[in-house]
Amino acid sequence: MGSLYSEYLSPSKVLEHYNYTKETLDTQETTSRWVALAIIVLICFTIVVENLMVLIAVARNSKFHSAMYLFLGNLAASDLLTGVAFVANTLLSGPVTLGLTPLEWFAREGSAFITLSASVFSLLAIAIERHVAIAKVKLYGSDKSCRMLLLIVASWLISLVLGGLPILGWNCLGHLEACSTVLPLYTKHYVLCVVTIFSVILLAIVALYVRIYCVVRSSHVDVTGPQTLALLKTVTIVLGVFIVCWLPAFSILLLDYACPVRSCPVLYKAHYFFAFATLNSLLNPVIYTWRSRDLRREVLRPLQCCRRAAGVQGRRGGTPGHRLLPLRSSSSLERGTHMPTSPTFLESNTMV
């Protein structure tokens, strides 16, 4: 075991594994690579900014301190870190990869796995919360804050363990024949384990949303009509985007497990599949925030204030700008539930 960990600082191990699994090595800086790098950095910057805006909105408005929005804030935090981890992963890829030590390589890939896993677990937590709210399951009780906190902490602990297994010893250092082609220092069995866990999570989310659909369809008149359609539309968007973004990445990892070394050239393009999966972190704030009018107003409030201040300075003595309207509950994420968490839920709803 000591000899295994002593290899973590070897400057030649990464090159040895890439030479074994890759037909050609990316050792040149090309114009196309710089263009792709600039696009990825821009996308990751957008991911960080939009999720940061959601986090600020949720933190500063006490109305959003309910179960749904706390889980949404956890999702935004994990997606924000996904953007940071993926841009770091991109900057340390290509020719830079071959100069890394195994320890640095594990840190690069592990951070991406941890944050992406946390995003997936956050989606699962939101699906559980929606099922609890709509099915009227008394899961939280009087100590709901403690239970929500435990669920959030558990999702991050599981993500840390899942992403940290290779650096703890589940890797293929010293066993080249067991190495993954997509991730040359990871064993194929670890890759299969990750894919299996993510697939189980996907099936769990599907099952929960199917259950939500059945409950809504079988409910009485108070949750039917436009409210039902709004909820089903939100569920369909969330589930569809999740499947579209992650299915290609799962497929390429399953192919990696099944293919012998250097027998599947498509595996050398796996970084495109992972980049596509990262788009889920870009789209999550759009889906959950844009379907909630209250959260959307709160997220855009700083921009409206800046525009209003600029307008007042430009007019200099003209008519005062319009005041921002108070928030009202009009979110399609809360519609179709019977568990109001604040008096604002008693107001009339407006379709988004």
Coordinates of C-alpha atoms in Angstrom, one line a residue:
M1 CA 0.0 0.0 0.0
G2 CA 2.9 2.3 0.8
S3 CA 4.4 1.8 -2.7
L4 CA 1.0 2.6 -4.2
Y5 CA 0.7 6.0 -2.5
S6 CA 4.4 6.7 -3.3
E7 CA 3.5 6.7 -7.0
Y8 CA 1.1 9.6 -6.4
L9 CA 3.9 12.1 -6.8
S10 CA 5.6 10.5 -9.8
P11 CA 5.8 12.9 -12.7
S12 CA 5.9 10.1 -15.3
K13 CA 2.9 8.0 -14.2
V14 CA 0.3 10.0 -16.0
L15 CA 2.2 9.9 -19.3
E16 CA 2.7 6.2 -18.9
H17 CA -1.1 5.6 -18.5
Y18 CA -2.0 7.9 -21.4
N19 CA 0.6 6.2 -23.7
Y20 CA -1.0 2.8 -22.8
T21 CA -4.7 3.8 -23.4
K22 CA -4.5 6.5 -26.1
E23 CA -3.4 6.0 -29.7
T24 CA -2.2 9.6 -30.0
L25 CA -1.5 12.2 -27.3
D26 CA -2.7 15.8 -27.4
T27 CA 0.6 17.6 -27.1
Q28 CA 0.1 20.6 -29.4
E29 CA -1.7 24.0 -28.8
T30 CA -3.9 24.6 -31.8
T31 CA -6.2 27.5 -32.7
S32 CA -9.3 25.3 -32.5
R33 CA -8.2 24.2 -29.0
W34 CA -8.0 27.9 -27.9
V35 CA -11.4 28.6 -29.4
A36 CA -12.9 25.7 -27.6
L37 CA -11.2 26.7 -24.4
A38 CA -12.6 30.2 -24.7
I39 CA -16.2 28.9 -25.3
I40 CA -16.0 26.5 -22.3
V41 CA -14.7 29.2 -20.0
L42 CA -17.5 31.5 -21.1
I43 CA -20.1 28.8 -20.4
C44 CA -18.6 28.1 -17.0
F45 CA -18.6 31.8 -16.2
T46 CA -22.3 31.9 -17.0
I47 CA -22.9 28.9 -14.8
V48 CA -21.2 30.5 -11.9
V49 CA -22.9 33.9 -12.3
E50 CA -26.5 32.6 -12.7
N51 CA -26.2 30.1 -9.9
L52 CA -24.6 32.8 -7.6
M53 CA -27.6 35.1 -8.4
V54 CA -30.0 32.3 -7.4
L55 CA -28.0 31.7 -4.1
I56 CA -28.1 35.4 -3.2
A57 CA -31.8 35.6 -3.9
V58 CA -32.6 32.6 -1.8
A59 CA -30.4 33.7 1.1
R60 CA -31.6 37.3 1.4
N61 CA -35.3 36.7 1.2
S62 CA -36.9 34.9 4.1
K63 CA -39.8 33.8 1.9
F64 CA -37.5 31.4 0.1
H65 CA -36.3 29.7 3.3
S66 CA -38.8 26.8 2.8
A67 CA -37.9 23.3 2.0
M68 CA -38.3 23.6 -1.8
Y69 CA -36.1 26.7 -2.0
L70 CA -33.4 25.4 0.4
F71 CA -33.0 22.4 -1.8
L72 CA -33.0 24.7 -4.8
G73 CA -30.2 26.7 -3.2
N74 CA -28.3 23.5 -2.6
L75 CA -28.7 22.7 -6.3
A76 CA -27.4 26.1 -7.2
A77 CA -24.4 25.8 -4.9
S78 CA -23.4 22.4 -6.5
D79 CA -24.0 23.7 -10.0
L80 CA -21.9 26.8 -9.2
L81 CA -19.0 24.6 -8.0
T82 CA -19.5 22.4 -11.1
G83 CA -18.8 25.5 -13.3
V84 CA -15.6 26.2 -11.2
A85 CA -14.4 22.6 -11.3
F86 CA -15.1 22.2 -15.0
V87 CA -13.2 25.3 -16.0
A88 CA -10.2 24.2 -13.8
N89 CA -10.4 20.8 -15.4
T90 CA -10.4 22.3 -18.9
L91 CA -7.4 24.6 -18.2
L92 CA -5.5 21.6 -16.9
S93 CA -6.3 19.4 -19.8
G94 CA -4.6 18.9 -23.2
P95 CA -0.8 19.1 -23.1
V96 CA -0.9 20.2 -19.5
T97 CA -2.3 16.8 -18.5
L98 CA 0.9 15.0 -19.3
G99 CA 2.9 17.2 -16.8
L100 CA 0.6 16.4 -13.9
T101 CA 1.4 14.0 -11.1
P102 CA -1.2 11.3 -10.3
L103 CA -2.2 13.3 -7.1
E104 CA -2.9 16.4 -9.2
W105 CA -4.7 14.3 -11.8
F106 CA -6.9 12.7 -9.1
A107 CA -7.7 16.1 -7.7
R108 CA -8.6 17.5 -11.1
E109 CA -11.0 14.6 -12.0
G110 CA -12.2 14.1 -8.5
S111 CA -13.4 17.7 -8.1
A112 CA -15.4 17.4 -11.3
F113 CA -16.9 14.1 -10.1
I114 CA -17.8 15.5 -6.7
T115 CA -19.6 18.6 -8.0
L116 CA -21.4 16.8 -10.8
S117 CA -22.5 14.1 -8.4
A118 CA -23.7 16.8 -5.9
S119 CA -25.8 18.3 -8.7
V120 CA -27.4 15.0 -9.4
F121 CA -28.1 14.3 -5.8
S122 CA -29.6 17.7 -5.4
L123 CA -32.0 17.0 -8.3
L124 CA -32.9 13.8 -6.5
A125 CA -33.5 15.8 -3.2
I126 CA -35.8 18.2 -5.1
A127 CA -37.7 15.3 -6.6
I128 CA -38.2 13.8 -3.1
E129 CA -39.4 17.2 -1.8
R130 CA -41.9 17.6 -4.6
H131 CA -43.2 14.1 -4.0
V132 CA -43.5 14.8 -0.2
A133 CA -45.3 18.1 -0.9
I134 CA -47.8 16.8 -3.4
A135 CA -48.4 13.3 -1.9
K136 CA -48.9 15.0 1.5
V137 CA -46.4 12.6 3.1
K138 CA -45.6 13.7 6.6
L139 CA -41.8 13.2 6.3
Y140 CA -40.5 16.3 7.9
G141 CA -42.7 16.8 10.9
S142 CA -41.7 19.4 13.6
D143 CA -38.0 18.9 13.0
K144 CA -38.2 19.4 9.3
S145 CA -35.2 21.9 9.3
C146 CA -33.0 19.2 10.8
R147 CA -34.1 16.6 8.4
M148 CA -33.6 18.9 5.4
L149 CA -30.1 19.8 6.7
L150 CA -29.3 16.1 7.1
L151 CA -30.4 15.3 3.6
I152 CA -28.3 18.1 2.1
V153 CA -25.2 17.1 4.2
A154 CA -25.7 13.5 3.2
S155 CA -25.8 14.4 -0.5
W156 CA -22.5 16.2 -0.2
L157 CA -20.9 13.4 1.9
I158 CA -21.9 10.8 -0.6
S159 CA -20.6 12.9 -3.4
L160 CA -17.2 13.4 -1.6
V161 CA -16.9 9.7 -1.0
L162 CA -17.9 8.8 -4.6
G163 CA -15.4 11.3 -6.1
G164 CA -12.6 10.5 -3.6
L165 CA -12.6 6.7 -3.9
P166 CA -9.8 6.7 -6.6
I167 CA -7.5 8.9 -4.6
L168 CA -8.1 6.6 -1.6
G169 CA -6.8 3.6 -3.6
W170 CA -9.5 2.5 -6.0
N171 CA -7.4 3.3 -9.1
C172 CA -5.3 1.4 -11.7
L173 CA -1.8 2.6 -10.7
G174 CA 0.4 -0.5 -11.3
H175 CA -2.4 -2.3 -13.2
L176 CA -2.5 -0.8 -16.7
E177 CA -4.7 -3.6 -18.1
A178 CA -7.5 -2.5 -15.7
C179 CA -7.4 1.1 -16.8
S180 CA -10.3 3.1 -18.3
T181 CA -9.7 4.6 -21.7
V182 CA -11.7 7.8 -21.0
L183 CA -10.1 8.3 -17.5
P184 CA -6.7 6.5 -17.8
L185 CA -5.9 6.4 -14.0
Y186 CA -9.3 5.1 -13.0
T187 CA -10.2 1.4 -13.1
K188 CA -13.0 0.3 -15.4
H189 CA -14.8 -1.2 -12.4
Y190 CA -14.9 2.2 -10.7
V191 CA -16.3 3.8 -13.9
L192 CA -19.0 1.1 -14.0
C193 CA -19.8 1.7 -10.3
V194 CA -20.3 5.5 -11.0
V195 CA -22.5 4.8 -14.0
T196 CA -24.6 2.3 -12.0
I197 CA -25.1 4.8 -9.2
F198 CA -26.1 7.6 -11.5
S199 CA -28.4 5.3 -13.4
V200 CA -30.1 4.2 -10.2
I201 CA -30.6 7.9 -9.3
L202 CA -32.1 8.6 -12.7
L203 CA -34.5 5.7 -12.3
A204 CA -35.4 7.0 -8.8
I205 CA -36.1 10.5 -10.2
V206 CA -38.2 9.0 -12.9
A207 CA -40.2 6.9 -10.4
L208 CA -40.8 9.9 -8.2
Y209 CA -42.0 12.1 -11.0
V210 CA -44.3 9.3 -12.3
R211 CA -45.7 9.0 -8.8
I212 CA -46.2 12.8 -8.7
Y213 CA -48.0 12.6 -12.1
C214 CA -50.3 9.8 -10.8
V215 CA -51.1 11.7 -7.6
V216 CA -51.9 14.9 -9.5
R217 CA -54.0 13.0 -12.1
S218 CA -56.0 11.2 -9.4
S219 CA -56.5 14.3 -7.1
H220 CA -59.7 16.1 -6.7
V221 CA -60.8 19.3 -8.3
D222 CA -58.7 21.6 -6.1
V223 CA -55.5 20.6 -7.9
T224 CA -56.8 19.9 -11.4
G225 CA -57.0 22.2 -14.4
P226 CA -54.3 24.8 -15.1
Q227 CA -52.4 24.1 -11.9
T228 CA -52.1 20.4 -12.9
L229 CA -50.9 21.4 -16.4
A230 CA -48.3 23.8 -15.0
L231 CA -46.9 21.2 -12.6
L232 CA -46.7 18.5 -15.3
K233 CA -45.0 20.9 -17.6
T234 CA -42.3 21.7 -15.0
V235 CA -41.8 18.0 -14.3
T236 CA -41.5 17.2 -18.0
I237 CA -38.9 19.9 -18.6
V238 CA -36.8 18.9 -15.6
L239 CA -36.8 15.3 -16.4
G240 CA -36.3 15.7 -20.1
V241 CA -33.3 18.0 -19.7
F242 CA -31.7 15.7 -17.1
I243 CA -32.0 12.7 -19.4
V244 CA -30.9 14.6 -22.5
C245 CA -27.8 16.0 -20.8
W246 CA -26.7 12.9 -18.9
L247 CA -27.6 10.0 -21.1
P248 CA -24.7 10.6 -23.6
A249 CA -22.2 10.7 -20.8
F250 CA -23.6 7.5 -19.2
S251 CA -23.5 5.8 -22.6
I252 CA -19.8 6.7 -23.3
L253 CA -18.8 5.5 -19.8
L254 CA -20.6 2.2 -20.4
L255 CA -18.9 1.8 -23.7
D256 CA -15.6 2.5 -22.0
Y257 CA -16.2 -0.4 -19.6
A258 CA -17.1 -2.7 -22.5
C259 CA -14.4 -1.8 -25.0
P260 CA -10.8 -3.2 -24.9
V261 CA -8.0 -0.7 -24.9
R262 CA -7.7 1.3 -28.2
S263 CA -10.6 -0.5 -29.8
C264 CA -13.2 2.3 -29.7
P265 CA -12.0 5.6 -31.2
V266 CA -15.1 7.4 -30.1
L267 CA -13.8 7.2 -26.5
Y268 CA -11.1 9.7 -27.4
K269 CA -13.9 12.3 -27.9
A270 CA -15.4 11.7 -24.5
H271 CA -14.6 15.2 -23.3
Y272 CA -17.4 16.5 -25.6
F273 CA -19.9 14.2 -23.8
F274 CA -18.9 15.5 -20.4
A275 CA -19.1 19.1 -21.6
F276 CA -22.6 18.4 -22.8
A277 CA -23.5 16.9 -19.4
T278 CA -22.2 20.1 -17.8
L279 CA -24.9 22.0 -19.6
N280 CA -27.3 20.6 -17.1
S281 CA -25.7 22.9 -14.5
L282 CA -26.3 25.8 -17.0
L283 CA -30.0 24.9 -17.6
N284 CA -31.0 24.0 -14.0
P285 CA -31.3 27.7 -12.8
V286 CA -33.2 28.5 -16.0
I287 CA -35.7 25.7 -15.4
Y288 CA -36.3 26.2 -11.7
T289 CA -36.0 29.9 -11.6
W290 CA -37.8 30.9 -14.8
R291 CA -40.8 28.7 -13.8
S292 CA -41.0 30.6 -10.5
R293 CA -42.1 34.1 -11.0
D294 CA -41.3 35.1 -7.4
L295 CA -37.7 33.8 -7.6
R296 CA -37.3 35.3 -11.0
R297 CA -38.3 38.7 -9.7
E298 CA -35.9 38.4 -6.8
V299 CA -33.0 37.3 -9.0
L300 CA -33.6 40.2 -11.4
R301 CA -34.2 42.7 -8.6
P302 CA -30.6 44.0 -8.5
L303 CA -30.7 44.6 -12.2
Q304 CA -34.0 46.4 -12.0
C305 CA -32.7 48.6 -9.1
C306 CA -29.6 49.5 -11.2
R307 CA -31.7 50.4 -14.2
R308 CA -34.1 52.4 -12.0
A309 CA -31.1 54.3 -10.4
A310 CA -29.7 55.0 -13.8
G311 CA -33.1 56.3 -15.1
V312 CA -33.4 58.6 -12.1
Q313 CA -30.0 60.1 -12.7
G314 CA -30.7 60.5 -16.4
R315 CA -34.0 62.3 -15.8
R316 CA -32.7 64.6 -13.0
G317 CA -35.8 65.9 -11.7
G318 CA -38.2 64.0 -13.9
T319 CA -41.0 61.8 -12.7
P320 CA -39.8 59.2 -10.2
G321 CA -39.3 55.7 -11.5
H322 CA -41.7 52.9 -10.9
R323 CA -41.4 51.2 -7.6
L324 CA -40.7 47.5 -7.5
L325 CA -43.8 45.5 -6.8
P326 CA -43.9 43.2 -3.7
L327 CA -43.4 39.6 -4.4
R328 CA -46.5 37.4 -4.8
S329 CA -46.7 33.7 -4.9
S330 CA -47.1 32.7 -8.5
S331 CA -44.6 30.0 -8.9
S332 CA -45.5 26.9 -10.8
L333 CA -43.2 25.0 -8.6
E334 CA -45.5 25.6 -5.6
R335 CA -48.7 25.1 -7.6
G336 CA -50.5 21.8 -7.3
T337 CA -49.4 21.3 -3.6
H338 CA -51.5 21.3 -0.4
M339 CA -48.7 22.3 1.9
P340 CA -48.5 26.1 2.1
T341 CA -45.3 27.2 4.0
S342 CA -46.1 30.9 4.3
P343 CA -49.1 33.2 4.2
T344 CA -48.2 34.3 0.7
F345 CA -49.3 30.9 -0.6
L346 CA -52.9 31.9 0.2
E347 CA -52.9 34.6 -2.4
S348 CA -54.4 34.0 -5.9
N349 CA -52.0 32.4 -8.3
T350 CA -51.1 33.7 -11.8
M351 CA -50.0 31.3 -14.5
V352 CA -46.4 31.7 -15.6

